[in-house]
Coordinates of C-alpha atoms and ligand atoms in Angstrom, one line a residue:
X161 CA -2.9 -19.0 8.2
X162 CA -3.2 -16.6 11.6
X163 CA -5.6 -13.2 10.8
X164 CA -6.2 -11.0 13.9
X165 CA -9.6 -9.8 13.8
X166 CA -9.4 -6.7 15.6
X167 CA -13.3 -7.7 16.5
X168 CA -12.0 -10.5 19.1
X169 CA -8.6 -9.2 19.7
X170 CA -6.6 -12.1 18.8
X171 CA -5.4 -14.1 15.4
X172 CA -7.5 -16.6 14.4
X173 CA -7.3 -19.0 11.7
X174 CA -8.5 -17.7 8.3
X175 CA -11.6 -19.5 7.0
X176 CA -13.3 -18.3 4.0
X177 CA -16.5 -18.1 3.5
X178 CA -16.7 -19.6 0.4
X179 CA -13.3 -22.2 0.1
X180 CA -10.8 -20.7 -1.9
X181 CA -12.4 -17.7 -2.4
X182 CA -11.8 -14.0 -0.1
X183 CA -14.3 -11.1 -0.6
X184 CA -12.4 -7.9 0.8
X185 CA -13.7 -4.2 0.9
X186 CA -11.4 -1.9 2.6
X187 CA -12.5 1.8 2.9
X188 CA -11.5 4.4 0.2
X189 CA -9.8 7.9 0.4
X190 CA -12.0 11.1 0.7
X191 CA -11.5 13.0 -2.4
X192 CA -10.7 16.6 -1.7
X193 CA -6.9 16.9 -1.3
X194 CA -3.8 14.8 -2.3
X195 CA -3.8 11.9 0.1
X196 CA -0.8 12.4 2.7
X197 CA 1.9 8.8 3.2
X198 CA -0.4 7.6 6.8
X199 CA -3.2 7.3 4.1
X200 CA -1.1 5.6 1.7
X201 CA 0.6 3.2 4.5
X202 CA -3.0 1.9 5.2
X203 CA -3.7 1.5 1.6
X204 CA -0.3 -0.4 0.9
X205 CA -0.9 -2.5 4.1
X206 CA -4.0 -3.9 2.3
X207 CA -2.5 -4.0 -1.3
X208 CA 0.5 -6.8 0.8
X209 CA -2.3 -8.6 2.4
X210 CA -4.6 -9.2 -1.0
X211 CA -1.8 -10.2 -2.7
X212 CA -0.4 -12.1 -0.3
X213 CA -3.8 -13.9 -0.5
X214 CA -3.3 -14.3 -4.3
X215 CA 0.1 -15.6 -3.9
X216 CA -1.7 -18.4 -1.3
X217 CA -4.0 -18.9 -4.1
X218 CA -7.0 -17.3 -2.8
X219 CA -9.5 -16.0 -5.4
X220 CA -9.7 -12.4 -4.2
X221 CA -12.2 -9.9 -5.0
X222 CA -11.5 -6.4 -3.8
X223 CA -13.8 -3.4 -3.6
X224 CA -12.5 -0.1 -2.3
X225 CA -14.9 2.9 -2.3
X226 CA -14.0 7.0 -3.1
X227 CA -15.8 9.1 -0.9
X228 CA -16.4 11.7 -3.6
X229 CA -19.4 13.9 -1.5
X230 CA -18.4 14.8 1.8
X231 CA -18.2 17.9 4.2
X232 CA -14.5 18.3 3.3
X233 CA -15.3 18.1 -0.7
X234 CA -18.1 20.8 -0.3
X235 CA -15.2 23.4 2.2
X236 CA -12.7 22.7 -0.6
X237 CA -15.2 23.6 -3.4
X238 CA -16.4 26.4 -2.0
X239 CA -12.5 27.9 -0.9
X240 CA -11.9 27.6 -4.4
X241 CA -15.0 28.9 -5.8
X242 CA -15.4 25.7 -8.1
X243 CA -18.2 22.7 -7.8
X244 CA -18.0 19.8 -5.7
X245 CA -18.0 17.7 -8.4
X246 CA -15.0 18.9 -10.1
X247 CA -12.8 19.1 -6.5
X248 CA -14.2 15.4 -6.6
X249 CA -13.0 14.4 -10.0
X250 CA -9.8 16.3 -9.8
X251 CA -8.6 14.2 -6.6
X252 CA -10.1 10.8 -7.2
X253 CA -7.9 11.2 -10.5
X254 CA -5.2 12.0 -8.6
X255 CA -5.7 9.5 -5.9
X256 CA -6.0 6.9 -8.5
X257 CA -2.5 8.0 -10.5
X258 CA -0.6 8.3 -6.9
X259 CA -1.6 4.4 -6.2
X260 CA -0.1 3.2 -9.3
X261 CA 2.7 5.1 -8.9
X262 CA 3.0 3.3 -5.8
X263 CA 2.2 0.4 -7.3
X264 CA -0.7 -0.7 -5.4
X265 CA -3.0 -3.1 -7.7
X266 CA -6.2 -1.2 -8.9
X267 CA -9.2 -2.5 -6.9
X268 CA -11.7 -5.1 -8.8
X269 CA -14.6 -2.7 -8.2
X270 CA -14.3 1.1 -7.4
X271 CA -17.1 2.2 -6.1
X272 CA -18.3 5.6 -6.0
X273 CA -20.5 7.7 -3.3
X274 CA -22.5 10.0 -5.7
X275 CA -23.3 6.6 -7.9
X276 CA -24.6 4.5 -5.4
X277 CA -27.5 6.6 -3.9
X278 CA -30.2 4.1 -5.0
X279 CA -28.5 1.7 -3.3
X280 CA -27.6 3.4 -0.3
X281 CA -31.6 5.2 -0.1
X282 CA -32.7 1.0 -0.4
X283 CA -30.8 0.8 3.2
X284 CA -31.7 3.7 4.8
X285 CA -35.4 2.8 3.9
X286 CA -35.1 -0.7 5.1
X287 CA -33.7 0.3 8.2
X288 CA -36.3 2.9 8.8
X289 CA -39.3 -0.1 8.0
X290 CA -37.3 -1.9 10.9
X291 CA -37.3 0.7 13.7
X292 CA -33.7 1.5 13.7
X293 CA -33.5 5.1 12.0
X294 CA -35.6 8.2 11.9
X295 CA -36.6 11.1 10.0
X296 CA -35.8 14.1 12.2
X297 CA -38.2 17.3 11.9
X298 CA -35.0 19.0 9.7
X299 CA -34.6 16.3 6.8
X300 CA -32.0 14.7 8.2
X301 CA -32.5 10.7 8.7
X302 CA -30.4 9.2 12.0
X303 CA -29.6 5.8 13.0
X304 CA -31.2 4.9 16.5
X305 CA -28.6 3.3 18.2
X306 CA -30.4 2.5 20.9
X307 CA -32.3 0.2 19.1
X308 CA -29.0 -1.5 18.3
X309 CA -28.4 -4.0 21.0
X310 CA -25.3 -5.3 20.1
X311 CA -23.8 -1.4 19.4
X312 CA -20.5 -0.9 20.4
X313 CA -19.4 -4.3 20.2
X314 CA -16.8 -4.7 17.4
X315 CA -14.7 -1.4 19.1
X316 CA -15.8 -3.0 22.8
X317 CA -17.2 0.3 23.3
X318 CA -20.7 0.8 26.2
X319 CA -22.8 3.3 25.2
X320 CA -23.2 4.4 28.8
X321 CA -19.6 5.0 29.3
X322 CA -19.0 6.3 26.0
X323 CA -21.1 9.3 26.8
X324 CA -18.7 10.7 29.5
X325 CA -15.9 10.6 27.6
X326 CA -16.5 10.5 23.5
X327 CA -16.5 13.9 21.5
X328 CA -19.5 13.8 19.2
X329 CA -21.1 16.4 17.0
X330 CA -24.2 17.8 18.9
X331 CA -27.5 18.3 17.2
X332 CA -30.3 18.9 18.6
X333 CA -32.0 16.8 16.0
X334 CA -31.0 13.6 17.6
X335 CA -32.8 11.7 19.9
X336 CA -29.2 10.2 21.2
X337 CA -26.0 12.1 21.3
X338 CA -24.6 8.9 19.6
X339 CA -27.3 8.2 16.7
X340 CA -25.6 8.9 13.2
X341 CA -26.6 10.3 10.5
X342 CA -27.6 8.2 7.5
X343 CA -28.9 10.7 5.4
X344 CA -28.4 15.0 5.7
X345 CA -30.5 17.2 4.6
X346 CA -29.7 19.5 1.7
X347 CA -28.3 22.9 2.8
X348 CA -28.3 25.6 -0.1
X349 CA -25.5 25.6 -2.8
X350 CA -24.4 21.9 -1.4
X351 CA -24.8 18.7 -3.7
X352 CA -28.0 16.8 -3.5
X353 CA -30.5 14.4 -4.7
X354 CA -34.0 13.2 -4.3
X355 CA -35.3 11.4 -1.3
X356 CA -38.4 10.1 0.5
X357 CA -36.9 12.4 3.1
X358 CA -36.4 15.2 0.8
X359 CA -33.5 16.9 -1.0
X360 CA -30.1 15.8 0.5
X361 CA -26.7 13.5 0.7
X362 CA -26.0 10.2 2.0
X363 CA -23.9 10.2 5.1
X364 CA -20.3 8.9 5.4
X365 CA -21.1 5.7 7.1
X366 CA -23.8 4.5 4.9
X367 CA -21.8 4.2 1.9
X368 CA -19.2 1.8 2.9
X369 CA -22.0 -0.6 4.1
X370 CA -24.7 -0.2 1.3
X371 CA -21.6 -0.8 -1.3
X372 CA -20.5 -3.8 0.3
X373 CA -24.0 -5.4 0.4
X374 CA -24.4 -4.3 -3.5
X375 CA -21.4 -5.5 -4.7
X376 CA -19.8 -8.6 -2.7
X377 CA -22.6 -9.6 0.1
X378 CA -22.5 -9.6 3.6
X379 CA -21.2 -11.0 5.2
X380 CA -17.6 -10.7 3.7
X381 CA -14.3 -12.1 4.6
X382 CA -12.2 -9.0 5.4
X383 CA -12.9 -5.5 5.8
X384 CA -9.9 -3.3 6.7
X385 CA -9.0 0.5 7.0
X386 CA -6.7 2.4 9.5
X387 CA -7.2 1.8 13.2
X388 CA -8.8 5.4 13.4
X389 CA -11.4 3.5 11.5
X390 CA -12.8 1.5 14.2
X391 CA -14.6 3.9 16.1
X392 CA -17.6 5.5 14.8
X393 CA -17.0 4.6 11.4
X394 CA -16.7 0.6 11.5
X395 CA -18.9 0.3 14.5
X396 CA -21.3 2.6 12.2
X397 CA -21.5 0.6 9.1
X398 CA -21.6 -2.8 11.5
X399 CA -24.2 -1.9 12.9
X400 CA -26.1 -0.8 10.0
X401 CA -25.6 -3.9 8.4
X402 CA -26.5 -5.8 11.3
X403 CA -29.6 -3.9 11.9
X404 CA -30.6 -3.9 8.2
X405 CA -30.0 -7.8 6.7
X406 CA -29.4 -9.1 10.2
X407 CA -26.2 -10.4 9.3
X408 CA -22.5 -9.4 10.6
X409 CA -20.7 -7.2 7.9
X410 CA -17.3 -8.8 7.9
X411 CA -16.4 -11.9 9.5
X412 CA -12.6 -10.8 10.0
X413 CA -12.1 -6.5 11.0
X414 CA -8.2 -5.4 10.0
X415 CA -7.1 -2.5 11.1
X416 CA -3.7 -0.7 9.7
X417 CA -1.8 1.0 12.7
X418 CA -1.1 4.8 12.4
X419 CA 1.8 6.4 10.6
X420 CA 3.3 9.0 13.0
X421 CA 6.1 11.4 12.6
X422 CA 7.7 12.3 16.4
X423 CA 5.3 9.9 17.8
X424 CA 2.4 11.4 16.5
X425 CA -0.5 10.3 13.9
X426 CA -0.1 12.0 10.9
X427 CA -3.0 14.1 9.5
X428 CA -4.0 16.9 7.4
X429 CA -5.7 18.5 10.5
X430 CA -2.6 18.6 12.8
X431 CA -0.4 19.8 9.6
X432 CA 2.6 17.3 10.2
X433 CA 1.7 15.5 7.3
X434 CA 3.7 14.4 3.8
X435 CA 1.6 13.8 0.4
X436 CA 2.5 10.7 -1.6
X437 CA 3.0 12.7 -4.2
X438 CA 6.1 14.5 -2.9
X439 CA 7.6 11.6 -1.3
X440 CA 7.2 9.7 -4.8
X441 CA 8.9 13.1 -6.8
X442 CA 12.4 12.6 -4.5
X443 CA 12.0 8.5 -3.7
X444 CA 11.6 5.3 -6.0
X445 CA 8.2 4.0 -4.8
X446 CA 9.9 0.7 -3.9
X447 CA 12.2 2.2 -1.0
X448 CA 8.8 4.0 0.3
X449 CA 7.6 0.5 0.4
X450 CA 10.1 -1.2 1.8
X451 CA 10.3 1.0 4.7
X452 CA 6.9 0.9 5.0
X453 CA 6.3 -3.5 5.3
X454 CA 9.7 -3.1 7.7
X455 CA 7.4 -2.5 10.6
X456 CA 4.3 -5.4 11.0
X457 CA 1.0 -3.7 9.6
X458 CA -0.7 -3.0 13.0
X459 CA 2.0 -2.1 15.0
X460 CA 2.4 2.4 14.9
X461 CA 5.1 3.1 12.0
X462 CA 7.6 6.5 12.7
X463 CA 8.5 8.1 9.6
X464 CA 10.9 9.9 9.0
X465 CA 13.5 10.7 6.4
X466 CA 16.9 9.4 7.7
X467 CA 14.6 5.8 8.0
X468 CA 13.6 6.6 4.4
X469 CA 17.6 7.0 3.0
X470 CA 18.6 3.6 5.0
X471 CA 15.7 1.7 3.1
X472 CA 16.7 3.2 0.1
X473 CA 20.1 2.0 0.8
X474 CA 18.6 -1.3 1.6
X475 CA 16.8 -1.5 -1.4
X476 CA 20.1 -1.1 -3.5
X477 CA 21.9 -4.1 -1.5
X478 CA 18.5 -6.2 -2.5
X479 CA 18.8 -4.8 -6.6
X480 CA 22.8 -4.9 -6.3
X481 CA 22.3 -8.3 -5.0
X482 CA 20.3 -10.2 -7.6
X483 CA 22.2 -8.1 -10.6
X484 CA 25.4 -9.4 -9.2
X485 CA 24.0 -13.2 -9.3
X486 CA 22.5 -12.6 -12.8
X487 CA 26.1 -11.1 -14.0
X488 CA 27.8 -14.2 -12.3
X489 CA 25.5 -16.6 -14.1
X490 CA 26.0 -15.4 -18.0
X491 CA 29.9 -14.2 -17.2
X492 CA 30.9 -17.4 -15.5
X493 CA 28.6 -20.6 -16.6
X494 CA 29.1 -23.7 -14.9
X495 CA 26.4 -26.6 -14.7
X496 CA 26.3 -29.3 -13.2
X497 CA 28.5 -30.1 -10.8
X498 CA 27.7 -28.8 -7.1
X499 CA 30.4 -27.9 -5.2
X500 CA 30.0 -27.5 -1.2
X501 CA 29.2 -23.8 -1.7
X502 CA 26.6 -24.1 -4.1
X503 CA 24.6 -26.7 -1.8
X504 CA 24.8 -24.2 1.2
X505 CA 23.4 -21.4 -0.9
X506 CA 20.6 -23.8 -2.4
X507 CA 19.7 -25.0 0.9
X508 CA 19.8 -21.2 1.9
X509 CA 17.6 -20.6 -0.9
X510 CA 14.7 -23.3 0.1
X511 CA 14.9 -22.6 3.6
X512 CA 14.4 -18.6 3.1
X513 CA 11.3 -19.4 0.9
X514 CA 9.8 -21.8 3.6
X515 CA 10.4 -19.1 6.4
X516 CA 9.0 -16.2 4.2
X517 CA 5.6 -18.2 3.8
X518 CA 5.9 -19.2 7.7
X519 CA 6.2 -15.2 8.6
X520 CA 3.4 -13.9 6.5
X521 CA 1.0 -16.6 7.0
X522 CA 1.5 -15.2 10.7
X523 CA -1.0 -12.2 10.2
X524 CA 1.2 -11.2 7.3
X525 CA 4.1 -10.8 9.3
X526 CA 6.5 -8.7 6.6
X527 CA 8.7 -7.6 8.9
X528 CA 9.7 -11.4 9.3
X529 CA 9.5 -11.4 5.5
X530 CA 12.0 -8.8 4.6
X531 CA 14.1 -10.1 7.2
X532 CA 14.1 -13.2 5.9
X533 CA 15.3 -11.8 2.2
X534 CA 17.9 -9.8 3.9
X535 CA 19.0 -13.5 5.3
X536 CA 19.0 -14.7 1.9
X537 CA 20.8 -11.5 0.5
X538 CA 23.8 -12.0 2.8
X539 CA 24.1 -15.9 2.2
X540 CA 24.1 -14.8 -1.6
X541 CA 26.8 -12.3 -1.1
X542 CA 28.9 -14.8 0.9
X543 CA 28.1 -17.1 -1.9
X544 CA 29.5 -14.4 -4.6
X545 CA 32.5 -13.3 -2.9
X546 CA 34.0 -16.6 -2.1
X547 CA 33.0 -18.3 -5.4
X548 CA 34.2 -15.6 -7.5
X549 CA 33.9 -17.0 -10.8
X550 CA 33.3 -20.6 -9.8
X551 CA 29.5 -19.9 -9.7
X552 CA 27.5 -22.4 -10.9
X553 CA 24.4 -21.0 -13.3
X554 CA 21.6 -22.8 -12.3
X555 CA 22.2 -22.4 -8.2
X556 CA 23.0 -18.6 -9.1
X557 CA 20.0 -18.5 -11.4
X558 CA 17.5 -20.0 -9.1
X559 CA 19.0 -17.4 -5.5
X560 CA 18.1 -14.0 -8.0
X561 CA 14.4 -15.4 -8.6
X562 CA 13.8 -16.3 -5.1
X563 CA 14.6 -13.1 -4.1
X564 CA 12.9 -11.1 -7.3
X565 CA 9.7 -13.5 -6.7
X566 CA 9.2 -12.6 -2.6
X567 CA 9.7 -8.9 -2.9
X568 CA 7.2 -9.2 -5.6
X569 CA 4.8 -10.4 -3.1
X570 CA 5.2 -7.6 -1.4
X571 CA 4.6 -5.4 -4.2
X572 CA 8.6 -4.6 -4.6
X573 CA 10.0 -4.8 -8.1
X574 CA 13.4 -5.6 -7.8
X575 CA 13.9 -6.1 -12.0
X576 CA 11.9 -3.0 -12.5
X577 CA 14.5 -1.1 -10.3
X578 CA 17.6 -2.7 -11.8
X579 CA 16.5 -2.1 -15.2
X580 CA 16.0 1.6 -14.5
X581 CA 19.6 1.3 -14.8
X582 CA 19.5 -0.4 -18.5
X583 CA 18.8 3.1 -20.2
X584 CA 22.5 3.9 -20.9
X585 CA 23.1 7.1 -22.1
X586 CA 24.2 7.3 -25.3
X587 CA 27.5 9.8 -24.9
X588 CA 29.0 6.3 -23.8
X589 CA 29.4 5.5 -27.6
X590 CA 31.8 9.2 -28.1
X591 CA 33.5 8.1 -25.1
X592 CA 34.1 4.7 -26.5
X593 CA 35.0 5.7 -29.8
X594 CA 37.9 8.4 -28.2
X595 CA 39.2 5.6 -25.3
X596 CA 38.6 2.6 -26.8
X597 CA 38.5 2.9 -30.8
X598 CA 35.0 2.1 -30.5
X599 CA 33.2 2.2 -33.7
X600 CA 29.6 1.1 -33.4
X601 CA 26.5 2.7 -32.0
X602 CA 24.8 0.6 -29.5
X603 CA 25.6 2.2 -25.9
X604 CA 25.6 -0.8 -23.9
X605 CA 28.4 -2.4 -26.4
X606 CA 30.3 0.9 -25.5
X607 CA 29.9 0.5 -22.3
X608 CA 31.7 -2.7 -22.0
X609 CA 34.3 -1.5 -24.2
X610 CA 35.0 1.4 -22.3
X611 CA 35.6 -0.8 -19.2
X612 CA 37.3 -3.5 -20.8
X613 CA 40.1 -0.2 -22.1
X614 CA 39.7 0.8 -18.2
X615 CA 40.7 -2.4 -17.2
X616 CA 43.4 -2.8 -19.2
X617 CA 44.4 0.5 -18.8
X618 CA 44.8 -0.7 -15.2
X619 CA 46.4 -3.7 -15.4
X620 CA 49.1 -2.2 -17.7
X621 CA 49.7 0.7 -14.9
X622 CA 48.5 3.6 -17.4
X623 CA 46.7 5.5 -14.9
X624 CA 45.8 8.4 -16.7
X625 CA 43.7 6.9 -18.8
X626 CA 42.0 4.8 -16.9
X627 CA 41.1 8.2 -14.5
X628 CA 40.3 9.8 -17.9
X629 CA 37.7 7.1 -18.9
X630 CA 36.2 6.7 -14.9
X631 CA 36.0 10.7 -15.0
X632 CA 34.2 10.6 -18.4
X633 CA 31.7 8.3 -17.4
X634 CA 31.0 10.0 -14.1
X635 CA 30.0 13.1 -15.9
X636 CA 27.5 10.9 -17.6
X637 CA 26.1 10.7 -13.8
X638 CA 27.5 6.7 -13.6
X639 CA 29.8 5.4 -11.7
X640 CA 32.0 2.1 -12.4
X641 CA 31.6 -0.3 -9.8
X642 CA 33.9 -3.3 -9.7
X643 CA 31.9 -6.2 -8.3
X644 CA 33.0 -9.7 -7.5
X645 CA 32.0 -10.3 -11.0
X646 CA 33.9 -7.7 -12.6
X647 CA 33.4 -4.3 -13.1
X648 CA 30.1 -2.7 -14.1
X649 CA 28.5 0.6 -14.5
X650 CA 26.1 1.9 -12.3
X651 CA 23.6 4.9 -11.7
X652 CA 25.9 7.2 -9.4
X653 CA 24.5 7.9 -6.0
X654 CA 23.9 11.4 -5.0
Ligands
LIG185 P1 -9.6 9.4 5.0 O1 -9.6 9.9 3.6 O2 -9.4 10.4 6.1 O3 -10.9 8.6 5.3 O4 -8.4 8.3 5.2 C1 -8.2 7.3 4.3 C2 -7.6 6.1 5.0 O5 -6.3 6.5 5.6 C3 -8.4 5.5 6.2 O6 -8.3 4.1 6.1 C4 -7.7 6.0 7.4 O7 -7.8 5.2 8.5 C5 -6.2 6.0 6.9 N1 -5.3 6.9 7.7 C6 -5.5 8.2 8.0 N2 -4.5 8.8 8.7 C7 -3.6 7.7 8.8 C8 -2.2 7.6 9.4 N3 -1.6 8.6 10.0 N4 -1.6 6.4 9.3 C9 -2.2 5.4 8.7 N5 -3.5 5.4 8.1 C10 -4.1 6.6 8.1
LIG186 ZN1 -15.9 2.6 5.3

């Protein structure tokens, strides 16, 4: 399969280092603040792409840091008159709740700045021993990257022309304006620990690189973030890495393209940003997907919320789709023998499965993908409408799993959304019992007797009560829609 390594500008083939296996670190939130939907894009691009490697039958191990000490923690602690620590705790909590309500997989290892600072000390020592970091006269310990030859490679960056243009923080305790640095000093009332340099934190870029090495070995396979990754922060922790074990960090470099809203990147700084969280209170998490993997991973995403209604919309044709096909096959069984129609739609079935794999294993193309299931969705419906009742099970069977099992590759749960459904309320048995001489107590019982009364209502012209029984269940907030396989009751749109 095709992987563009954003190091060489092109796909390449993917070859792991170890056959079979794929050893992937992608860079974690900072933990001072509910994480906005461009950080949770970048996050859901890797969440596809590791699973798509499971689904290829890779053995995947994934590490994915929190940046719980940081400049930004320490501002937020002290606006709110609490400790670092606890701003720290609160969000990496809440970081962690938002991704499962978004259904991204929980990393293998998760792990932590303010737990790794032996580690991280271990590399900045090294790298000192070496010649390629130094203790300034302040405490602070900076990465020489001059002493770096191959700096600036991976975001084709020259030093020497980088200096005209490049904003970068100026400190008068660095020998180059572009040295980093690896360590900070402690200022008062700021978190800290020991060091051979004194009291103080690691810096941003040393964590990524000193976790990798711990916990997976350099190099690894992949190592992804968002494209406003690449430059200082990748080409930081590269070069540590290189400069330290003399070995690349990553043999592939992924990088997520920006979420914008009016054609610009999202961000907490510019204001023009959504949290997760308030998108996931008024959206199912699978429609925020879908709209999401509708535009390739590296290519710029515009959000907005009219995009956001017409993949909710599409998401209901997707669940509407495969209950239809699962209500065709128990209402109207028929084995065996395959008509014309049910070839097609089989030969639709192997062909959309073949092109799905095709499209992702194209730098995990799901664009292609969901198009594909859309294809699939339409040759079903065609399928439905003009074999009304002449379905035959296994055919019918077979088109719902296809299209439950490559959404679930993506991460979207079409069974989880159409069961949300299943909970029928149980005022369905009253209205059973006064329409329909319904006796029992089991709602969904009642809700089939209820539209069986409605449908004979109909059919012997008696209006009113069919009205009286559609009215009663609206006010239950469900609506009776009549499918090619018959009527059925559904959650009403708003
Ligand atoms: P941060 O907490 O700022 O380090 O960001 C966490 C992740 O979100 C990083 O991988 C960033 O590259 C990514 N990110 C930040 N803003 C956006 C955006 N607008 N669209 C996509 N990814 C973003
Ligand atoms: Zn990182």
């Amino acid at each position: 399969m095709l992987v563009y390594n954003s190091q060489v500008h092109r796909k390449q083939e993917l070859e792991p280092i170890e056959p079979g296996k794929i050893r992937m670190y992608v860079c974690g939130p900072t933990v001072y603040d509910q994480i906005h939907i461009g950080n949770a894009r970048t996050f859901l691009s890797f969440d596809v792409i590791r699973r798509y490697l499971m689904y290829k039958g890779y053995e995947v191990t994934f590490a994915q840091n929190l940046t719980d000490v940081d400049d930004k923690i320490i501002n937020r602690a002290n606006e709110q008159g609490r400790s670092a620590a606890e701003v720290a705790t609160e969000y990496s909590e809440k970081f962690i709740e938002q991704m499962h309500r978004f259904g991204i997989l929980d990393p293998d290892i998760r792990p932590r700045a303010t737990r790794e600072i032996e580690a991280m000390q271990e590399m900045i020592s090294l790298l000192i021993d070496q010649g390629n970091a130094y203790e300034a006269a302040n405490g602070d310990v900076y990465f020489s990257v001059r002493s770096d030859h191959a700096y600036g490679v991976l975001s084709g960056r020259d030093l020497d022309q980088l200096r005209a243009g490049e904003r970068v923080e100026v400190n008068d305790q660095k020998r180059d304006p572009f040295d980093f640095a690896l360590w900070k000093a402690a200022k008062p009332g700021e978190p800290s620990w020991p060091s051979p340099w004194g009291e103080g934190r690691p810096g941003w870029h040393t964590e990524c690189c000193a976790m990798i090495h711990r916990y997976l070995g350099t190099p690894i396979d992949i190592h992804g973030g968002g494209a406003d990754l690449v430059f200082p922060h990748h080409e930081n922790e590269t070069a540590q890495a290189m400069c330290a074990w003399h070995a690349p960090l990553a043999n592939v470099w992924m990088h997520a393209g920006m979420l914008q809203i009016n054609e610009e990147k999202m961000s907490k700084s510019l204001g023009n940003f959504y949290t997760l969280k308030e998108v996931l209170d008024r959206y199912p998490a699978n429609a925020v997907r879908l709209l999401m993997l509708q535009t390739h991973y590296r290519a710029p995403l515009d959000f907005s919320f009219d995009r956001l209604d017409g993949a909710v919309s599409s998401l209901e044709r997707l669940t509407t789709c495969v209950q239809n096909l699962r209500w065709a096959a128990e209402s109207a069984p028929q084995d065996g023998v395959l008509s014309d129609a049910d070839r097609v739609l089989g030969a639709a079935v192997d062909a959309a499965e073949q092109e799905f794999v095709q499209s992702m294993d194209d730098d995990f193309n799901t664009a292609g993908g969901l198009a594909v299931v859309f294809g699939l969705v339409t040759s079903c419906n065609k399928y439905l409408s003009e074999a009304a009742g002449q379905t035959e099970t296994a055919v019918t069977l077979r088109a719902a799993d296809a299209l439950v099992e490559l959404c679930q590759v993506l991460g979207i749960e079409l069974e989880a959304e159409a069961k949300k459904g299943e909970g029928l309320p149980h005022e369905l048995v009253d209205l059973a019992a006064k329409y329909a001489s319904y006796d029992g107590d089991d709602p969904a019982e009642a809700a089939n007797t209820l539209l069986e009364a409605r449908q004979t209502a109909r059919s012997q012209k008696n209006w009113g009560v069919a009205d009286a029984i559609r009215d009663g269940i609206a006010e239950l907030g469900l609506m009776v829609e009549d499918t090619p396989a018959g009527a059925r009751l559904r959650a009403k749109k708003d």
